[in-house]
């Protein structure tokens, strides 16, 4: 089963839903997410429970346990450029088969990928990612699933909310339909299948950044 | 070399042009924002979904939902805005970011950049770096000239997995500034205070030519003086 | 046949399921909104960038910036929102629209649809129709059974340039309802009041089987009665 | 020279900029736009002036003069599915080389295009459209070029504003920086190079729809 998860090293991570997933008897998950969470919180917890087979991410340096899981052969990590990952999810949600990106030409991001030349310039053909489930978090949401994010917690929550057959959003503030400004909706309820109240918080920026996070880009 | 990072950040800030939109990598590149010259207004994009990044918030005023890609708290200046990751990388890949400043492990003669993984080391991931070096109009490599073991980071040919091929435009170290031109390759334009042309040649593996109007003692004088003073106090 | 369009729109509305997200083509399909059965709540998407389309505004209350793809003034219901064209077609192509209702020039045995251009006629363009027939989960063709010259629009093989190949799922005309199944092909499920199985066979070129439980006099009785009354008044 | 123009049969058409273009000595334009305007207003005016060589559009039925120009061999029209056109512009702006769409498989939209099969399903490879200039219209904008649209006038203005080397926005209401809500910006000023005040209005929905528009989809 494939799951797309929104958030960015803690910012906007759907921790209520991840906590719920921790209590479920599931396994063999393939996770599409920018990262595995922050420190010991987030998707890394599912990895430590042995629920995750593979993670497709741009960076897993903010969760030290991921390295351990990889080293011990318990987890496969597919490193993907951040922009490529965001576009894979958006394309999956948009019914496109894939896209051509110049990012990663001449690097290992090419490996196993088809190269297409257009006007003399090479591009990597990246297949779209369509997932079974997506978990996202928003600051505000209404009962139909319209979502409004806050600040930099918008991030991967928008493309993740598009790409799955069943999309669950946890919202910090739940509104009835008509209370949110129709001009200011970031994600239309058309993409969202279920809405729950967020009951845990995430906390990132008051901590010192991890050494690993500071070292790498 | 305690002041090397400051020297690099200060010199790198001199590259900024008024009105430019820039993206600063995590760590040393982020320090460049502290040295923006007077009269120069730049707009800082952060790839996790913000533009118009301003000064860090006052202690106690940090906001969980206002952070940069390194999870450091940020503020936005007037005119700034937030967006999602797909839109953010549309900006970056689409050439809407004028200039990016990134640290590196290695950079080579052909402008190849290797800054995301050491073979045999732990995989962290390339984050947004591959998109940034591909999409930004000007790619500045800001790095100490040599690795901890003393070997040059400015190599003939990168040995680590690449972040981008043929993408580096400018290298700024605490010792020198080199710029790459389509036909001439790397050109040494500036040498920092405390270093000679011979010093640069000795610690640089990639081939370069010396600009006719190369500037000696071009930057870093303040830091060099401070360092000299410190050494003298310590009796070194 | 003055009531044919109403018959079609009324019968088409019976296809709606509670909670569905639908897109209605310009013209006849738009009329379906007038016949949504009681107890059924559907969400109408308009491909030019709105969702939650509600009743037409009162005369004088039209708003230049609230219109559908046919430039008719609209309102939005509570929970509706606006978006750009790239996002709109992400919804449509990505399978987020449950059902679309489109008119057609021709539809054929293989579910091919031709509704955007007559060879030799003026090019107008396919608009959003190609994306809609490709992306919507269920494609309803709502059309008069025959063209003006009396020929069947339900053809063995479309002769006009296609809008989509193998995409039609349901055909609703003023005379019949046919549904297409993967292995059985088109199945005649309903015949309207005033028509017999033989009538349908006579005006339908595409091959179909008749459902075991085919419903005769299934719909259109009101319109047929009204028509009969009108004819009788006119002495026809 | 290629120009992307926002708007949708009148809704949100950048008529101030089109009026200005009418006074300029330019020609051989290739226009990327959903349509050619509404009745006799919009890009159709540039066509009638002989300034436009080709238009890439999804529908030109709302401007009768376009048919005349085509028939007389004065204009080439490349009919493109609406979703494909929107994505071409977005991809051009996003630095992607192109994308794979299922739309138009088995139709003339395939003609001259490369077909790529992924997981047994055929897709049309559509190259991105990167334009020299884009003209868009917004309801609100600030002096840096942040834009907020109104209602269904958002439409192609968003992808058009992304896809060009030089993007000019006309705005109905001009604000200073900081007056617009940073959470509610539809198009970031990063995409926009110049902002002018809109000085003409467009009017669409109070008119009866054209027969041509009503007949076709």
Coordinates of C-alpha atoms in Angstrom, one line a residue, chain A residues 103-206:
Chain A
X103 CA 16.8 18.3 -12.5
X104 CA 19.3 15.5 -11.9
X105 CA 20.6 15.2 -15.5
X106 CA 24.2 13.9 -15.1
X107 CA 23.6 12.6 -11.6
X108 CA 22.4 9.4 -10.1
X109 CA 18.9 10.8 -10.2
X110 CA 19.0 9.6 -13.8
X111 CA 19.5 6.0 -12.8
X112 CA 16.8 3.6 -14.1
X113 CA 15.0 6.5 -15.7
X114 CA 14.3 7.2 -19.4
X115 CA 16.0 10.2 -20.9
X116 CA 14.0 12.2 -23.5
X117 CA 15.7 14.9 -25.6
X118 CA 13.6 17.9 -26.6
X119 CA 15.1 20.7 -28.7
X120 CA 18.6 19.3 -28.1
X121 CA 18.2 19.3 -24.3
X122 CA 18.0 16.1 -22.2
X123 CA 15.3 15.6 -19.6
X124 CA 14.6 12.8 -17.1
X125 CA 11.1 11.3 -17.7
X126 CA 9.7 10.9 -14.2
X127 CA 6.5 8.8 -13.8
X128 CA 3.8 10.3 -11.7
X129 CA 3.1 8.9 -8.2
X130 CA -0.5 8.0 -7.6
X131 CA -1.0 6.7 -4.0
X132 CA -3.7 4.7 -2.3
X133 CA -3.9 7.0 0.7
X134 CA -2.8 10.5 1.6
X135 CA -2.5 12.0 5.0
X136 CA -2.3 15.8 5.3
X137 CA -2.7 18.5 7.9
X138 CA -4.2 21.9 7.6
X139 CA -4.7 24.9 9.9
X140 CA -8.4 25.3 8.9
X141 CA -10.8 23.1 7.1
X142 CA -14.5 22.7 6.5
X143 CA -16.7 19.7 6.7
X144 CA -16.5 19.2 2.9
X145 CA -12.7 19.1 3.0
X146 CA -11.8 22.5 1.8
X147 CA -8.4 23.3 3.4
X148 CA -6.4 26.4 4.3
X149 CA -2.9 26.0 5.4
X150 CA -0.8 28.4 7.6
X151 CA 2.6 29.7 6.6
X152 CA 5.3 27.3 5.6
X153 CA 3.2 24.4 6.8
X154 CA 1.5 24.4 3.4
X155 CA 4.5 22.7 1.7
X156 CA 3.9 19.1 0.6
X157 CA 0.4 19.1 2.1
X158 CA -1.0 20.5 -1.2
X159 CA 0.5 18.0 -3.7
X160 CA 0.0 15.1 -1.2
X161 CA -3.7 16.0 -0.9
X162 CA -4.1 15.7 -4.7
X163 CA -2.4 12.4 -5.4
X164 CA -4.3 9.7 -3.6
X165 CA -7.5 7.7 -4.0
X166 CA -8.4 8.3 -0.4
X167 CA -7.3 11.5 1.2
X168 CA -7.6 12.2 4.9
X169 CA -7.0 15.6 6.3
X170 CA -6.5 16.5 10.0
X171 CA -7.4 20.1 10.7
X172 CA -6.6 22.3 13.6
X173 CA -9.8 24.3 13.3
X174 CA -13.0 22.8 11.8
X175 CA -15.6 25.0 10.1
X176 CA -19.0 24.4 8.6
X177 CA -19.4 24.9 4.9
X178 CA -19.5 28.5 3.8
X179 CA -17.3 29.8 6.6
X180 CA -14.1 29.8 4.6
X181 CA -13.5 32.4 1.9
X182 CA -14.1 30.8 -1.5
X183 CA -11.2 32.9 -2.9
X184 CA -8.7 31.7 -0.3
X185 CA -9.1 27.9 -0.3
X186 CA -5.7 26.3 -0.9
X187 CA -7.0 22.8 -1.4
X188 CA -10.5 22.2 -2.7
X189 CA -12.6 19.6 -0.9
X190 CA -12.9 17.8 -4.2
X191 CA -9.5 16.3 -3.4
X192 CA -10.3 15.4 0.2
X193 CA -12.3 12.3 1.3
X194 CA -12.3 12.6 5.1
X195 CA -11.6 15.3 7.7
X196 CA -10.7 14.8 11.3
X197 CA -9.7 17.2 14.1
X198 CA -6.0 17.4 14.8
X199 CA -5.5 16.5 18.5
X200 CA -1.7 16.8 18.8
X201 CA 0.6 19.6 17.9
X202 CA 3.9 19.7 16.2
X203 CA 6.8 21.8 17.4
X204 CA 9.8 22.5 15.3
X205 CA 11.4 26.0 15.3
X206 CA 11.9 26.4 19.0

